[in-house]
Amino acid sequence: MPAAAFAQENGRPRVFFDCDGRDCNSQYYRTEIDWVDWVNVREVANVHLIMSSITTGAGGREYLLDFIGRETEEGYLDEMRYQALPTDTERERLDGITNAMSIGLARFATIAGYRGLATVEGLEVEGGAGDRVVSSQEVEDPWNLWVFRVNLSGNLEGETQEKEERLFANVNASRVTPTWKFNFSSNVFYSDREFELEDGTFSDSRYDWGIRPYMAYALSEHWSLGAVGEVARQTRFNQSFRWELTPVIEYSLFPYEDATRRALTFSYRIGPAYRAYLEETLYGENYETRVEHGIEVDLSQRQPWGEAGASISGSQFLFLPDTDEYSDGLYNIRLRGDIEFRIIRGLSVELDGNISWVQDQIYLAADGVSDEEALLRLQQRATDFQYGVSMGVSIQFGSIFNNVVNNRFRNAQGFGGRFN
């Protein structure tokens, strides 16, 4: 039966759900919203539903649902937003998204001429309204929009000939308003490893810590000004102590409120950084202060045909000594790109890649690294480049109208459970 005839006979809109991120639980939404036809390919849908999300200032998430009409409903555009609290459980988030999704689909069905598919019922709660997210102007917030998080974790593993202990702690404080954005993050990490080898015992014990504040100010709908700082110990990069303070300016070609669907930003930063080293470096330094600047261009798109992103960034040390060892300059250039593109119905390709030209490893120890440190990636090694490439092809065919959800054996291998 042709797709159009099927939809007309069943009297329900065909929905293609497009999501790649948090809470993309299509099985849950198909179960809860059973008055539409969920289809597996975009080309036969009446409405293309795209869901994206972004973190809120309180640590929750705001979900953006875009409803894009197709075929006879081409030109229809609508959106719904739902905000989840940071304390919400997964079930509470999914129920909230389902509610917003249902309202958006019901609105589309009504405008498109479908009838009798769903009804809307109000919640019978004291005061006549359900819980909602309120603005700072409506309440007296004793925390003044500040949000704090503390994370503690530990890990202990072992076998007959090896053992490992790890401890981690993190404290984070943030405040987000339409004009200002503040974040202060601090962490401590400790690890102890021991391996019994044929030629003896290898052991490594180390700790790292860091404090990283940043702030951003909204100059206008397209411009932002900020600063990034850091005070840290990084043993992998041969640094017993480092600090830096870097002002940043950013321009967004599109308004920032459109960032969940499309974004093209240009940023520039410049500032000093001090490093004290655990071992003398290749350049004969035990400590030094260098000025570094950098630029980055970042593009991201999420559209009905798929999604894509690309960025190019470069950084360089300034005011280097006029000696032979610095004659080529110290710089780093990185290219990154990813795309998921639907070629035809049921056929899509994915490609992800990055490459960097590395000429700025001023922190490398003159004595190099041992074989054990290299194999366990405990110390950064000298390199001129870094790269990574991945690609894949997805082909789907068969029924496009199967809305059945069967939750039996959900945890069993081969049935979509946790062992897949």
Short mmCIF file of C-alpha atoms in Angstrom, two decimals:
data_model
loop_
_atom_site.label_atom_id
_atom_site.label_comp_id
_atom_site.label_asym_id
_atom_site.label_seq_id
_atom_site.Cartn_x
_atom_site.Cartn_y
_atom_site.Cartn_z
CA MET A 1 0.00 0.00 0.00
CA PRO A 2 1.42 3.45 -0.90
CA ALA A 3 2.49 5.63 2.05
CA ALA A 4 -0.07 8.35 1.34
CA ALA A 5 -2.92 5.82 1.10
CA PHE A 6 -1.80 4.17 4.35
CA ALA A 7 -1.84 7.48 6.22
CA GLN A 8 -5.23 8.46 4.79
CA GLU A 9 -6.77 5.11 5.71
CA ASN A 10 -5.42 5.18 9.28
CA GLY A 11 -6.10 8.89 9.77
CA ARG A 12 -2.88 9.51 11.73
CA PRO A 13 0.16 11.67 10.99
CA ARG A 14 3.44 9.96 10.18
CA VAL A 15 6.29 11.12 12.46
CA PHE A 16 10.04 10.70 11.94
CA PHE A 17 11.96 11.17 15.21
CA ASP A 18 15.49 12.60 14.82
CA CYS A 19 17.66 12.73 17.93
CA ASP A 20 21.31 12.11 18.76
CA GLY A 21 22.12 13.09 22.33
CA ARG A 22 20.60 12.97 25.81
CA ASP A 23 17.31 11.10 26.45
CA CYS A 24 16.81 9.94 22.85
CA ASN A 25 14.67 7.06 24.09
CA SER A 26 12.54 6.47 21.01
CA GLN A 27 11.07 3.27 22.43
CA TYR A 28 9.67 5.17 25.42
CA TYR A 29 8.11 7.87 23.24
CA ARG A 30 6.63 5.29 20.86
CA THR A 31 5.08 3.48 23.81
CA GLU A 32 3.59 6.60 25.39
CA ILE A 33 2.47 8.37 22.19
CA ASP A 34 0.61 5.63 20.34
CA TRP A 35 -1.83 7.82 18.39
CA VAL A 36 0.65 8.65 15.59
CA ASP A 37 2.49 6.48 13.08
CA TRP A 38 6.20 6.48 13.87
CA VAL A 39 8.16 5.85 10.67
CA ASN A 40 11.78 4.88 10.22
CA VAL A 41 12.69 7.06 7.24
CA ARG A 42 12.27 10.81 6.89
CA GLU A 43 11.07 10.83 3.29
CA VAL A 44 7.64 9.30 4.07
CA ALA A 45 6.93 11.41 7.18
CA ASN A 46 4.34 14.17 7.46
CA VAL A 47 6.34 15.83 10.20
CA HIS A 48 10.06 15.65 11.00
CA LEU A 49 10.62 15.94 14.77
CA ILE A 50 14.15 17.03 15.76
CA MET A 51 15.12 17.00 19.44
CA SER A 52 18.25 18.72 20.79
CA SER A 53 19.24 19.89 24.25
CA ILE A 54 21.59 22.18 26.15
CA THR A 55 22.64 22.45 29.80
CA THR A 56 20.89 25.09 31.92
CA GLY A 57 22.50 27.29 34.52
CA ALA A 58 21.18 25.16 37.39
CA GLY A 59 22.69 21.99 35.91
CA GLY A 60 19.48 20.68 34.35
CA ARG A 61 18.73 20.54 30.63
CA GLU A 62 16.55 22.46 28.23
CA TYR A 63 15.15 20.33 25.42
CA LEU A 64 14.20 21.95 22.10
CA LEU A 65 11.67 20.12 19.94
CA ASP A 66 11.44 21.32 16.33
CA PHE A 67 8.45 20.19 14.25
CA ILE A 68 9.09 20.52 10.49
CA GLY A 69 6.25 19.71 8.10
CA ARG A 70 6.79 17.58 5.01
CA GLU A 71 4.89 16.54 1.88
CA THR A 72 1.47 18.25 1.94
CA GLU A 73 2.43 20.03 5.17
CA GLU A 74 5.70 21.43 3.82
CA GLY A 75 6.28 24.90 5.22
CA TYR A 76 4.93 24.04 8.68
CA LEU A 77 7.40 25.06 11.42
CA ASP A 78 6.83 24.91 15.16
CA GLU A 79 8.87 24.40 18.32
CA MET A 80 8.37 23.35 21.92
CA ARG A 81 10.76 23.75 24.85
CA TYR A 82 10.96 21.73 28.04
CA GLN A 83 13.24 22.36 31.01
CA ALA A 84 14.27 19.48 33.27
CA LEU A 85 15.53 20.17 36.78
CA PRO A 86 19.00 18.91 37.79
CA THR A 87 17.36 16.76 40.48
CA ASP A 88 14.91 15.06 38.08
CA THR A 89 15.18 11.31 37.63
CA GLU A 90 15.35 9.77 34.16
CA ARG A 91 11.65 8.85 34.36
CA GLU A 92 10.71 12.43 35.27
CA ARG A 93 12.73 13.79 32.34
CA LEU A 94 11.21 11.32 29.89
CA ASP A 95 7.68 12.06 31.11
CA GLY A 96 8.27 15.81 30.75
CA ILE A 97 9.67 15.41 27.23
CA THR A 98 6.77 13.12 26.30
CA ASN A 99 4.28 15.74 27.48
CA ALA A 100 5.91 18.52 25.44
CA MET A 101 6.22 16.20 22.45
CA SER A 102 2.53 15.25 22.69
CA ILE A 103 1.42 18.89 22.78
CA GLY A 104 3.54 19.73 19.74
CA LEU A 105 2.27 16.73 17.77
CA ALA A 106 -1.33 17.46 18.77
CA ARG A 107 -0.91 21.03 17.56
CA PHE A 108 0.47 19.78 14.25
CA ALA A 109 -2.35 17.22 13.89
CA THR A 110 -4.99 19.87 14.53
CA ILE A 111 -3.56 22.32 11.98
CA ALA A 112 -3.03 19.53 9.44
CA GLY A 113 -6.68 18.50 9.71
CA TYR A 114 -6.44 15.28 11.73
CA ARG A 115 -9.28 14.82 14.22
CA GLY A 116 -10.04 12.79 17.31
CA LEU A 117 -6.48 11.57 17.93
CA ALA A 118 -5.87 12.87 21.47
CA THR A 119 -7.41 14.85 24.31
CA VAL A 120 -5.83 17.26 26.77
CA GLU A 121 -6.57 16.97 30.48
CA GLY A 122 -5.51 19.38 33.21
CA LEU A 123 -3.81 18.27 36.40
CA GLU A 124 -5.97 18.34 39.52
CA VAL A 125 -3.52 19.69 42.10
CA GLU A 126 -3.82 22.10 44.96
CA GLY A 127 -3.66 25.68 43.73
CA GLY A 128 -4.87 24.74 40.25
CA ALA A 129 -1.47 24.33 38.55
CA GLY A 130 1.35 21.83 38.45
CA ASP A 131 5.00 22.37 39.31
CA ARG A 132 6.87 24.61 36.91
CA VAL A 133 10.23 26.32 36.57
CA VAL A 134 9.99 29.91 37.81
CA SER A 135 12.21 32.86 37.00
CA SER A 136 14.47 34.68 39.44
CA GLN A 137 12.09 37.66 39.39
CA GLU A 138 9.24 35.51 40.78
CA VAL A 139 11.03 34.09 43.82
CA GLU A 140 13.48 35.24 46.47
CA ASP A 141 16.42 32.92 45.84
CA PRO A 142 18.74 32.67 48.88
CA TRP A 143 21.45 31.19 46.63
CA ASN A 144 21.22 34.06 44.10
CA LEU A 145 21.24 31.55 41.18
CA TRP A 146 24.48 29.85 42.33
CA VAL A 147 24.63 26.06 41.93
CA PHE A 148 27.20 23.85 43.71
CA ARG A 149 28.21 20.26 43.03
CA VAL A 150 30.60 17.95 44.88
CA ASN A 151 31.74 14.62 43.42
CA LEU A 152 33.84 12.00 45.21
CA SER A 153 34.86 8.65 43.74
CA GLY A 154 37.34 5.85 44.36
CA ASN A 155 38.40 2.72 42.51
CA LEU A 156 40.38 -0.36 43.58
CA GLU A 157 41.33 -3.14 41.13
CA GLY A 158 43.77 -5.99 41.36
CA GLU A 159 45.01 -9.35 40.14
CA THR A 160 47.80 -11.69 41.17
CA GLN A 161 50.48 -9.63 39.42
CA GLU A 162 49.00 -6.13 39.33
CA LYS A 163 46.94 -3.68 41.33
CA GLU A 164 45.67 -0.14 40.96
CA GLU A 165 44.11 2.45 43.25
CA ARG A 166 42.45 5.69 42.12
CA LEU A 167 40.84 8.53 44.06
CA PHE A 168 39.07 11.54 42.56
CA ALA A 169 37.32 14.61 44.02
CA ASN A 170 35.69 17.53 42.23
CA VAL A 171 33.97 20.70 43.46
CA ASN A 172 32.10 22.93 41.02
CA ALA A 173 30.26 26.23 41.45
CA SER A 174 28.38 27.98 38.64
CA ARG A 175 26.01 30.88 38.08
CA VAL A 176 24.25 31.58 34.79
CA THR A 177 22.10 34.58 33.91
CA PRO A 178 21.12 35.98 30.49
CA THR A 179 24.05 38.43 30.78
CA TRP A 180 26.73 36.67 32.87
CA LYS A 181 28.09 33.15 33.03
CA PHE A 182 30.46 32.03 35.81
CA ASN A 183 32.04 28.65 36.49
CA PHE A 184 34.62 27.62 39.08
CA SER A 185 35.85 24.03 38.98
CA SER A 186 38.46 22.33 41.16
CA ASN A 187 39.63 18.73 41.24
CA VAL A 188 42.16 16.43 42.90
CA PHE A 189 43.28 13.09 41.43
CA TYR A 190 45.51 10.41 42.99
CA SER A 191 46.60 7.09 41.49
CA ASP A 192 48.91 4.26 42.55
CA ARG A 193 49.82 1.40 40.20
CA GLU A 194 52.01 -1.67 40.63
CA PHE A 195 52.86 -4.36 38.05
CA GLU A 196 54.91 -7.53 38.49
CA LEU A 197 57.06 -7.94 35.34
CA GLU A 198 59.64 -10.52 34.26
CA ASP A 199 62.54 -8.15 34.99
CA GLY A 200 61.14 -6.74 38.25
CA THR A 201 58.34 -4.63 39.65
CA PHE A 202 57.11 -1.41 38.07
CA SER A 203 55.25 1.02 40.32
CA ASP A 204 53.92 4.54 39.78
CA SER A 205 52.32 6.86 42.30
CA ARG A 206 51.18 10.38 41.36
CA TYR A 207 48.69 13.10 42.08
CA ASP A 208 47.30 16.02 40.10
CA TRP A 209 45.08 18.93 41.02
CA GLY A 210 43.59 21.97 39.33
CA ILE A 211 41.46 25.08 39.84
CA ARG A 212 39.83 26.45 36.69
CA PRO A 213 37.61 29.56 36.77
CA TYR A 214 36.01 31.16 33.74
CA MET A 215 33.52 33.91 33.10
CA ALA A 216 31.60 35.22 30.09
CA TYR A 217 29.68 38.42 29.50
CA ALA A 218 27.01 38.94 26.81
CA LEU A 219 27.96 42.10 24.96
CA SER A 220 25.15 41.75 22.40
CA GLU A 221 23.11 39.16 20.53
CA HIS A 222 26.24 38.17 18.57
CA TRP A 223 29.25 39.21 20.72
CA SER A 224 30.63 37.80 23.99
CA LEU A 225 33.62 38.68 26.15
CA GLY A 226 35.19 36.33 28.67
CA ALA A 227 38.26 35.14 30.53
CA VAL A 228 39.66 31.70 31.34
CA GLY A 229 42.07 30.96 34.18
CA GLU A 230 43.88 27.93 35.56
CA VAL A 231 46.10 26.97 38.47
CA ALA A 232 47.14 23.32 38.33
CA ARG A 233 49.61 20.47 38.66
CA GLN A 234 49.84 18.19 35.58
CA THR A 235 52.38 15.38 35.90
CA ARG A 236 51.57 13.86 32.48
CA PHE A 237 52.77 17.12 30.94
CA ASN A 238 55.83 17.46 33.23
CA GLN A 239 54.38 20.41 35.17
CA SER A 240 54.57 20.60 38.96
CA PHE A 241 52.79 23.97 38.92
CA ARG A 242 51.21 26.18 36.28
CA TRP A 243 48.96 29.20 36.12
CA GLU A 244 47.41 31.12 33.26
CA LEU A 245 44.95 33.95 32.68
CA THR A 246 43.51 34.32 29.17
CA PRO A 247 40.96 36.93 28.00
CA VAL A 248 38.71 35.70 25.16
CA ILE A 249 36.38 37.43 22.71
CA GLU A 250 33.81 35.56 20.60
CA TYR A 251 31.53 36.46 17.69
CA SER A 252 28.53 34.33 16.68
CA LEU A 253 27.23 34.73 13.14
CA PHE A 254 23.79 33.50 14.26
CA PRO A 255 22.01 34.61 17.44
CA TYR A 256 23.14 32.55 20.43
CA GLU A 257 19.59 31.34 21.05
CA ASP A 258 19.81 29.33 17.80
CA ALA A 259 22.88 27.39 18.96
CA THR A 260 21.05 24.07 19.45
CA ARG A 261 20.25 23.93 15.71
CA ARG A 262 23.00 25.95 14.03
CA ALA A 263 26.08 27.84 15.15
CA LEU A 264 29.08 29.51 13.54
CA THR A 265 31.43 31.19 16.01
CA PHE A 266 34.81 32.92 15.80
CA SER A 267 36.93 33.37 18.93
CA TYR A 268 40.31 34.88 19.77
CA ARG A 269 42.30 34.58 23.00
CA ILE A 270 45.62 35.87 24.28
CA GLY A 271 47.32 35.72 27.66
CA PRO A 272 50.33 34.65 29.73
CA ALA A 273 51.01 31.23 31.27
CA TYR A 274 53.62 30.25 33.87
CA ARG A 275 55.00 26.69 34.09
CA ALA A 276 57.30 25.10 36.67
CA TYR A 277 58.59 21.72 35.52
CA LEU A 278 59.18 18.43 37.31
CA GLU A 279 62.21 17.77 35.09
CA GLU A 280 64.32 20.04 32.93
CA THR A 281 62.79 20.44 29.46
CA LEU A 282 64.25 19.90 26.01
CA TYR A 283 64.83 23.67 25.88
CA GLY A 284 66.83 23.64 29.14
CA GLU A 285 64.07 25.30 31.21
CA ASN A 286 63.05 24.50 34.78
CA TYR A 287 60.39 27.20 34.80
CA GLU A 288 59.20 29.85 32.36
CA THR A 289 56.44 32.35 31.54
CA ARG A 290 55.19 32.50 27.96
CA VAL A 291 52.48 34.50 26.18
CA GLU A 292 50.22 32.45 23.92
CA HIS A 293 47.44 33.47 21.56
CA GLY A 294 44.97 31.43 19.57
CA ILE A 295 41.98 31.57 17.22
CA GLU A 296 39.13 29.12 16.63
CA VAL A 297 36.32 28.89 14.09
CA ASP A 298 33.55 26.42 14.92
CA LEU A 299 30.57 25.41 12.78
CA SER A 300 27.72 23.05 13.73
CA GLN A 301 24.45 22.25 11.97
CA ARG A 302 21.51 19.99 12.74
CA GLN A 303 19.06 19.94 9.84
CA PRO A 304 16.49 17.55 8.32
CA TRP A 305 19.16 16.00 6.08
CA GLY A 306 21.36 15.12 9.07
CA GLU A 307 23.99 16.93 11.08
CA ALA A 308 27.52 18.23 10.57
CA GLY A 309 30.22 20.05 12.41
CA ALA A 310 33.66 21.43 11.63
CA SER A 311 36.26 23.50 13.38
CA ILE A 312 39.74 24.87 12.83
CA SER A 313 41.89 26.18 15.62
CA GLY A 314 45.42 27.42 15.94
CA SER A 315 47.66 28.62 18.74
CA GLN A 316 51.16 30.08 18.90
CA PHE A 317 53.67 31.22 21.51
CA LEU A 318 54.71 34.86 21.21
CA PHE A 319 57.92 36.74 22.10
CA LEU A 320 60.24 33.72 21.89
CA PRO A 321 64.02 34.09 22.27
CA ASP A 322 65.88 34.76 19.02
CA THR A 323 67.83 31.48 19.04
CA ASP A 324 68.12 28.52 16.66
CA GLU A 325 66.03 26.18 18.82
CA TYR A 326 63.06 28.54 18.53
CA SER A 327 63.66 29.50 14.87
CA ASP A 328 60.70 27.46 13.54
CA GLY A 329 58.30 28.92 16.10
CA LEU A 330 56.05 27.06 18.53
CA TYR A 331 52.52 26.49 17.24
CA ASN A 332 49.63 24.04 17.07
CA ILE A 333 47.02 23.75 14.30
CA ARG A 334 44.00 21.46 14.55
CA LEU A 335 41.28 20.56 12.05
CA ARG A 336 38.19 18.60 13.05
CA GLY A 337 35.06 17.58 11.17
CA ASP A 338 32.11 15.23 11.45
CA ILE A 339 29.03 14.61 9.35
CA GLU A 340 26.02 12.31 9.33
CA PHE A 341 24.29 12.58 5.96
CA ARG A 342 21.20 10.80 4.65
CA ILE A 343 21.94 10.06 0.98
CA ILE A 344 18.61 8.45 0.09
CA ARG A 345 15.78 6.81 1.98
CA GLY A 346 17.27 4.31 4.44
CA LEU A 347 20.90 5.01 3.51
CA SER A 348 23.13 7.30 5.56
CA VAL A 349 26.86 7.73 6.04
CA GLU A 350 28.85 8.93 9.03
CA LEU A 351 32.35 10.37 8.91
CA ASP A 352 34.44 11.80 11.74
CA GLY A 353 38.04 12.94 11.57
CA ASN A 354 40.65 15.21 13.07
CA ILE A 355 44.28 16.07 12.50
CA SER A 356 46.73 18.26 14.39
CA TRP A 357 50.15 19.62 13.57
CA VAL A 358 51.98 19.76 16.91
CA GLN A 359 54.98 22.05 17.32
CA ASP A 360 54.39 23.49 20.81
CA GLN A 361 55.46 20.82 23.31
CA ILE A 362 57.72 23.09 25.34
CA TYR A 363 57.04 21.00 28.48
CA LEU A 364 58.68 17.75 27.30
CA ALA A 365 61.35 16.40 29.65
CA ALA A 366 64.89 16.30 28.29
CA ASP A 367 65.39 12.74 29.54
CA GLY A 368 62.35 11.43 27.64
CA VAL A 369 59.99 8.74 28.98
CA SER A 370 60.51 5.10 29.93
CA ASP A 371 58.92 2.20 28.04
CA GLU A 372 56.53 1.59 30.93
CA GLU A 373 55.46 5.26 31.03
CA ALA A 374 54.88 5.21 27.27
CA LEU A 375 52.82 2.00 27.28
CA LEU A 376 50.64 3.16 30.18
CA ARG A 377 50.41 6.70 28.74
CA LEU A 378 51.67 8.19 31.99
CA GLN A 379 53.82 10.81 30.24
CA GLN A 380 53.26 12.71 27.01
CA ARG A 381 55.72 11.75 24.27
CA ALA A 382 57.14 13.96 21.53
CA THR A 383 55.12 14.02 18.31
CA ASP A 384 54.83 16.14 15.18
CA PHE A 385 51.20 15.28 14.47
CA GLN A 386 48.08 13.58 15.81
CA TYR A 387 45.15 12.22 13.82
CA GLY A 388 42.01 10.12 14.07
CA VAL A 389 39.45 8.95 11.48
CA SER A 390 36.27 6.91 11.77
CA MET A 391 33.52 6.19 9.27
CA GLY A 392 30.42 4.08 8.93
CA VAL A 393 27.46 3.31 6.68
CA SER A 394 23.91 2.59 7.87
CA ILE A 395 21.36 0.82 5.67
CA GLN A 396 17.78 0.22 6.77
CA PHE A 397 14.97 -1.36 4.75
CA GLY A 398 11.71 -3.20 5.33
CA SER A 399 8.54 -2.00 7.02
CA ILE A 400 8.34 1.72 7.75
CA PHE A 401 5.01 1.58 9.61
CA ASN A 402 5.71 -0.88 12.46
CA ASN A 403 4.70 0.95 15.67
CA VAL A 404 4.72 -2.15 17.89
CA VAL A 405 6.79 -1.93 21.08
CA ASN A 406 7.52 -5.23 22.86
CA ASN A 407 9.35 -4.83 26.19
CA ARG A 408 9.91 -8.55 26.89
CA PHE A 409 13.49 -9.75 27.51
CA ARG A 410 14.75 -6.15 27.52
CA ASN A 411 17.93 -7.15 29.38
CA ALA A 412 18.78 -10.19 27.30
CA GLN A 413 21.52 -10.30 24.70
CA GLY A 414 20.13 -9.88 21.18
CA PHE A 415 16.90 -8.17 22.30
CA GLY A 416 18.18 -4.61 22.66
CA GLY A 417 19.35 -5.13 26.22
CA ARG A 418 22.43 -4.03 28.11
CA PHE A 419 24.67 -6.72 26.61
CA ASN A 420 24.49 -5.34 23.07
#
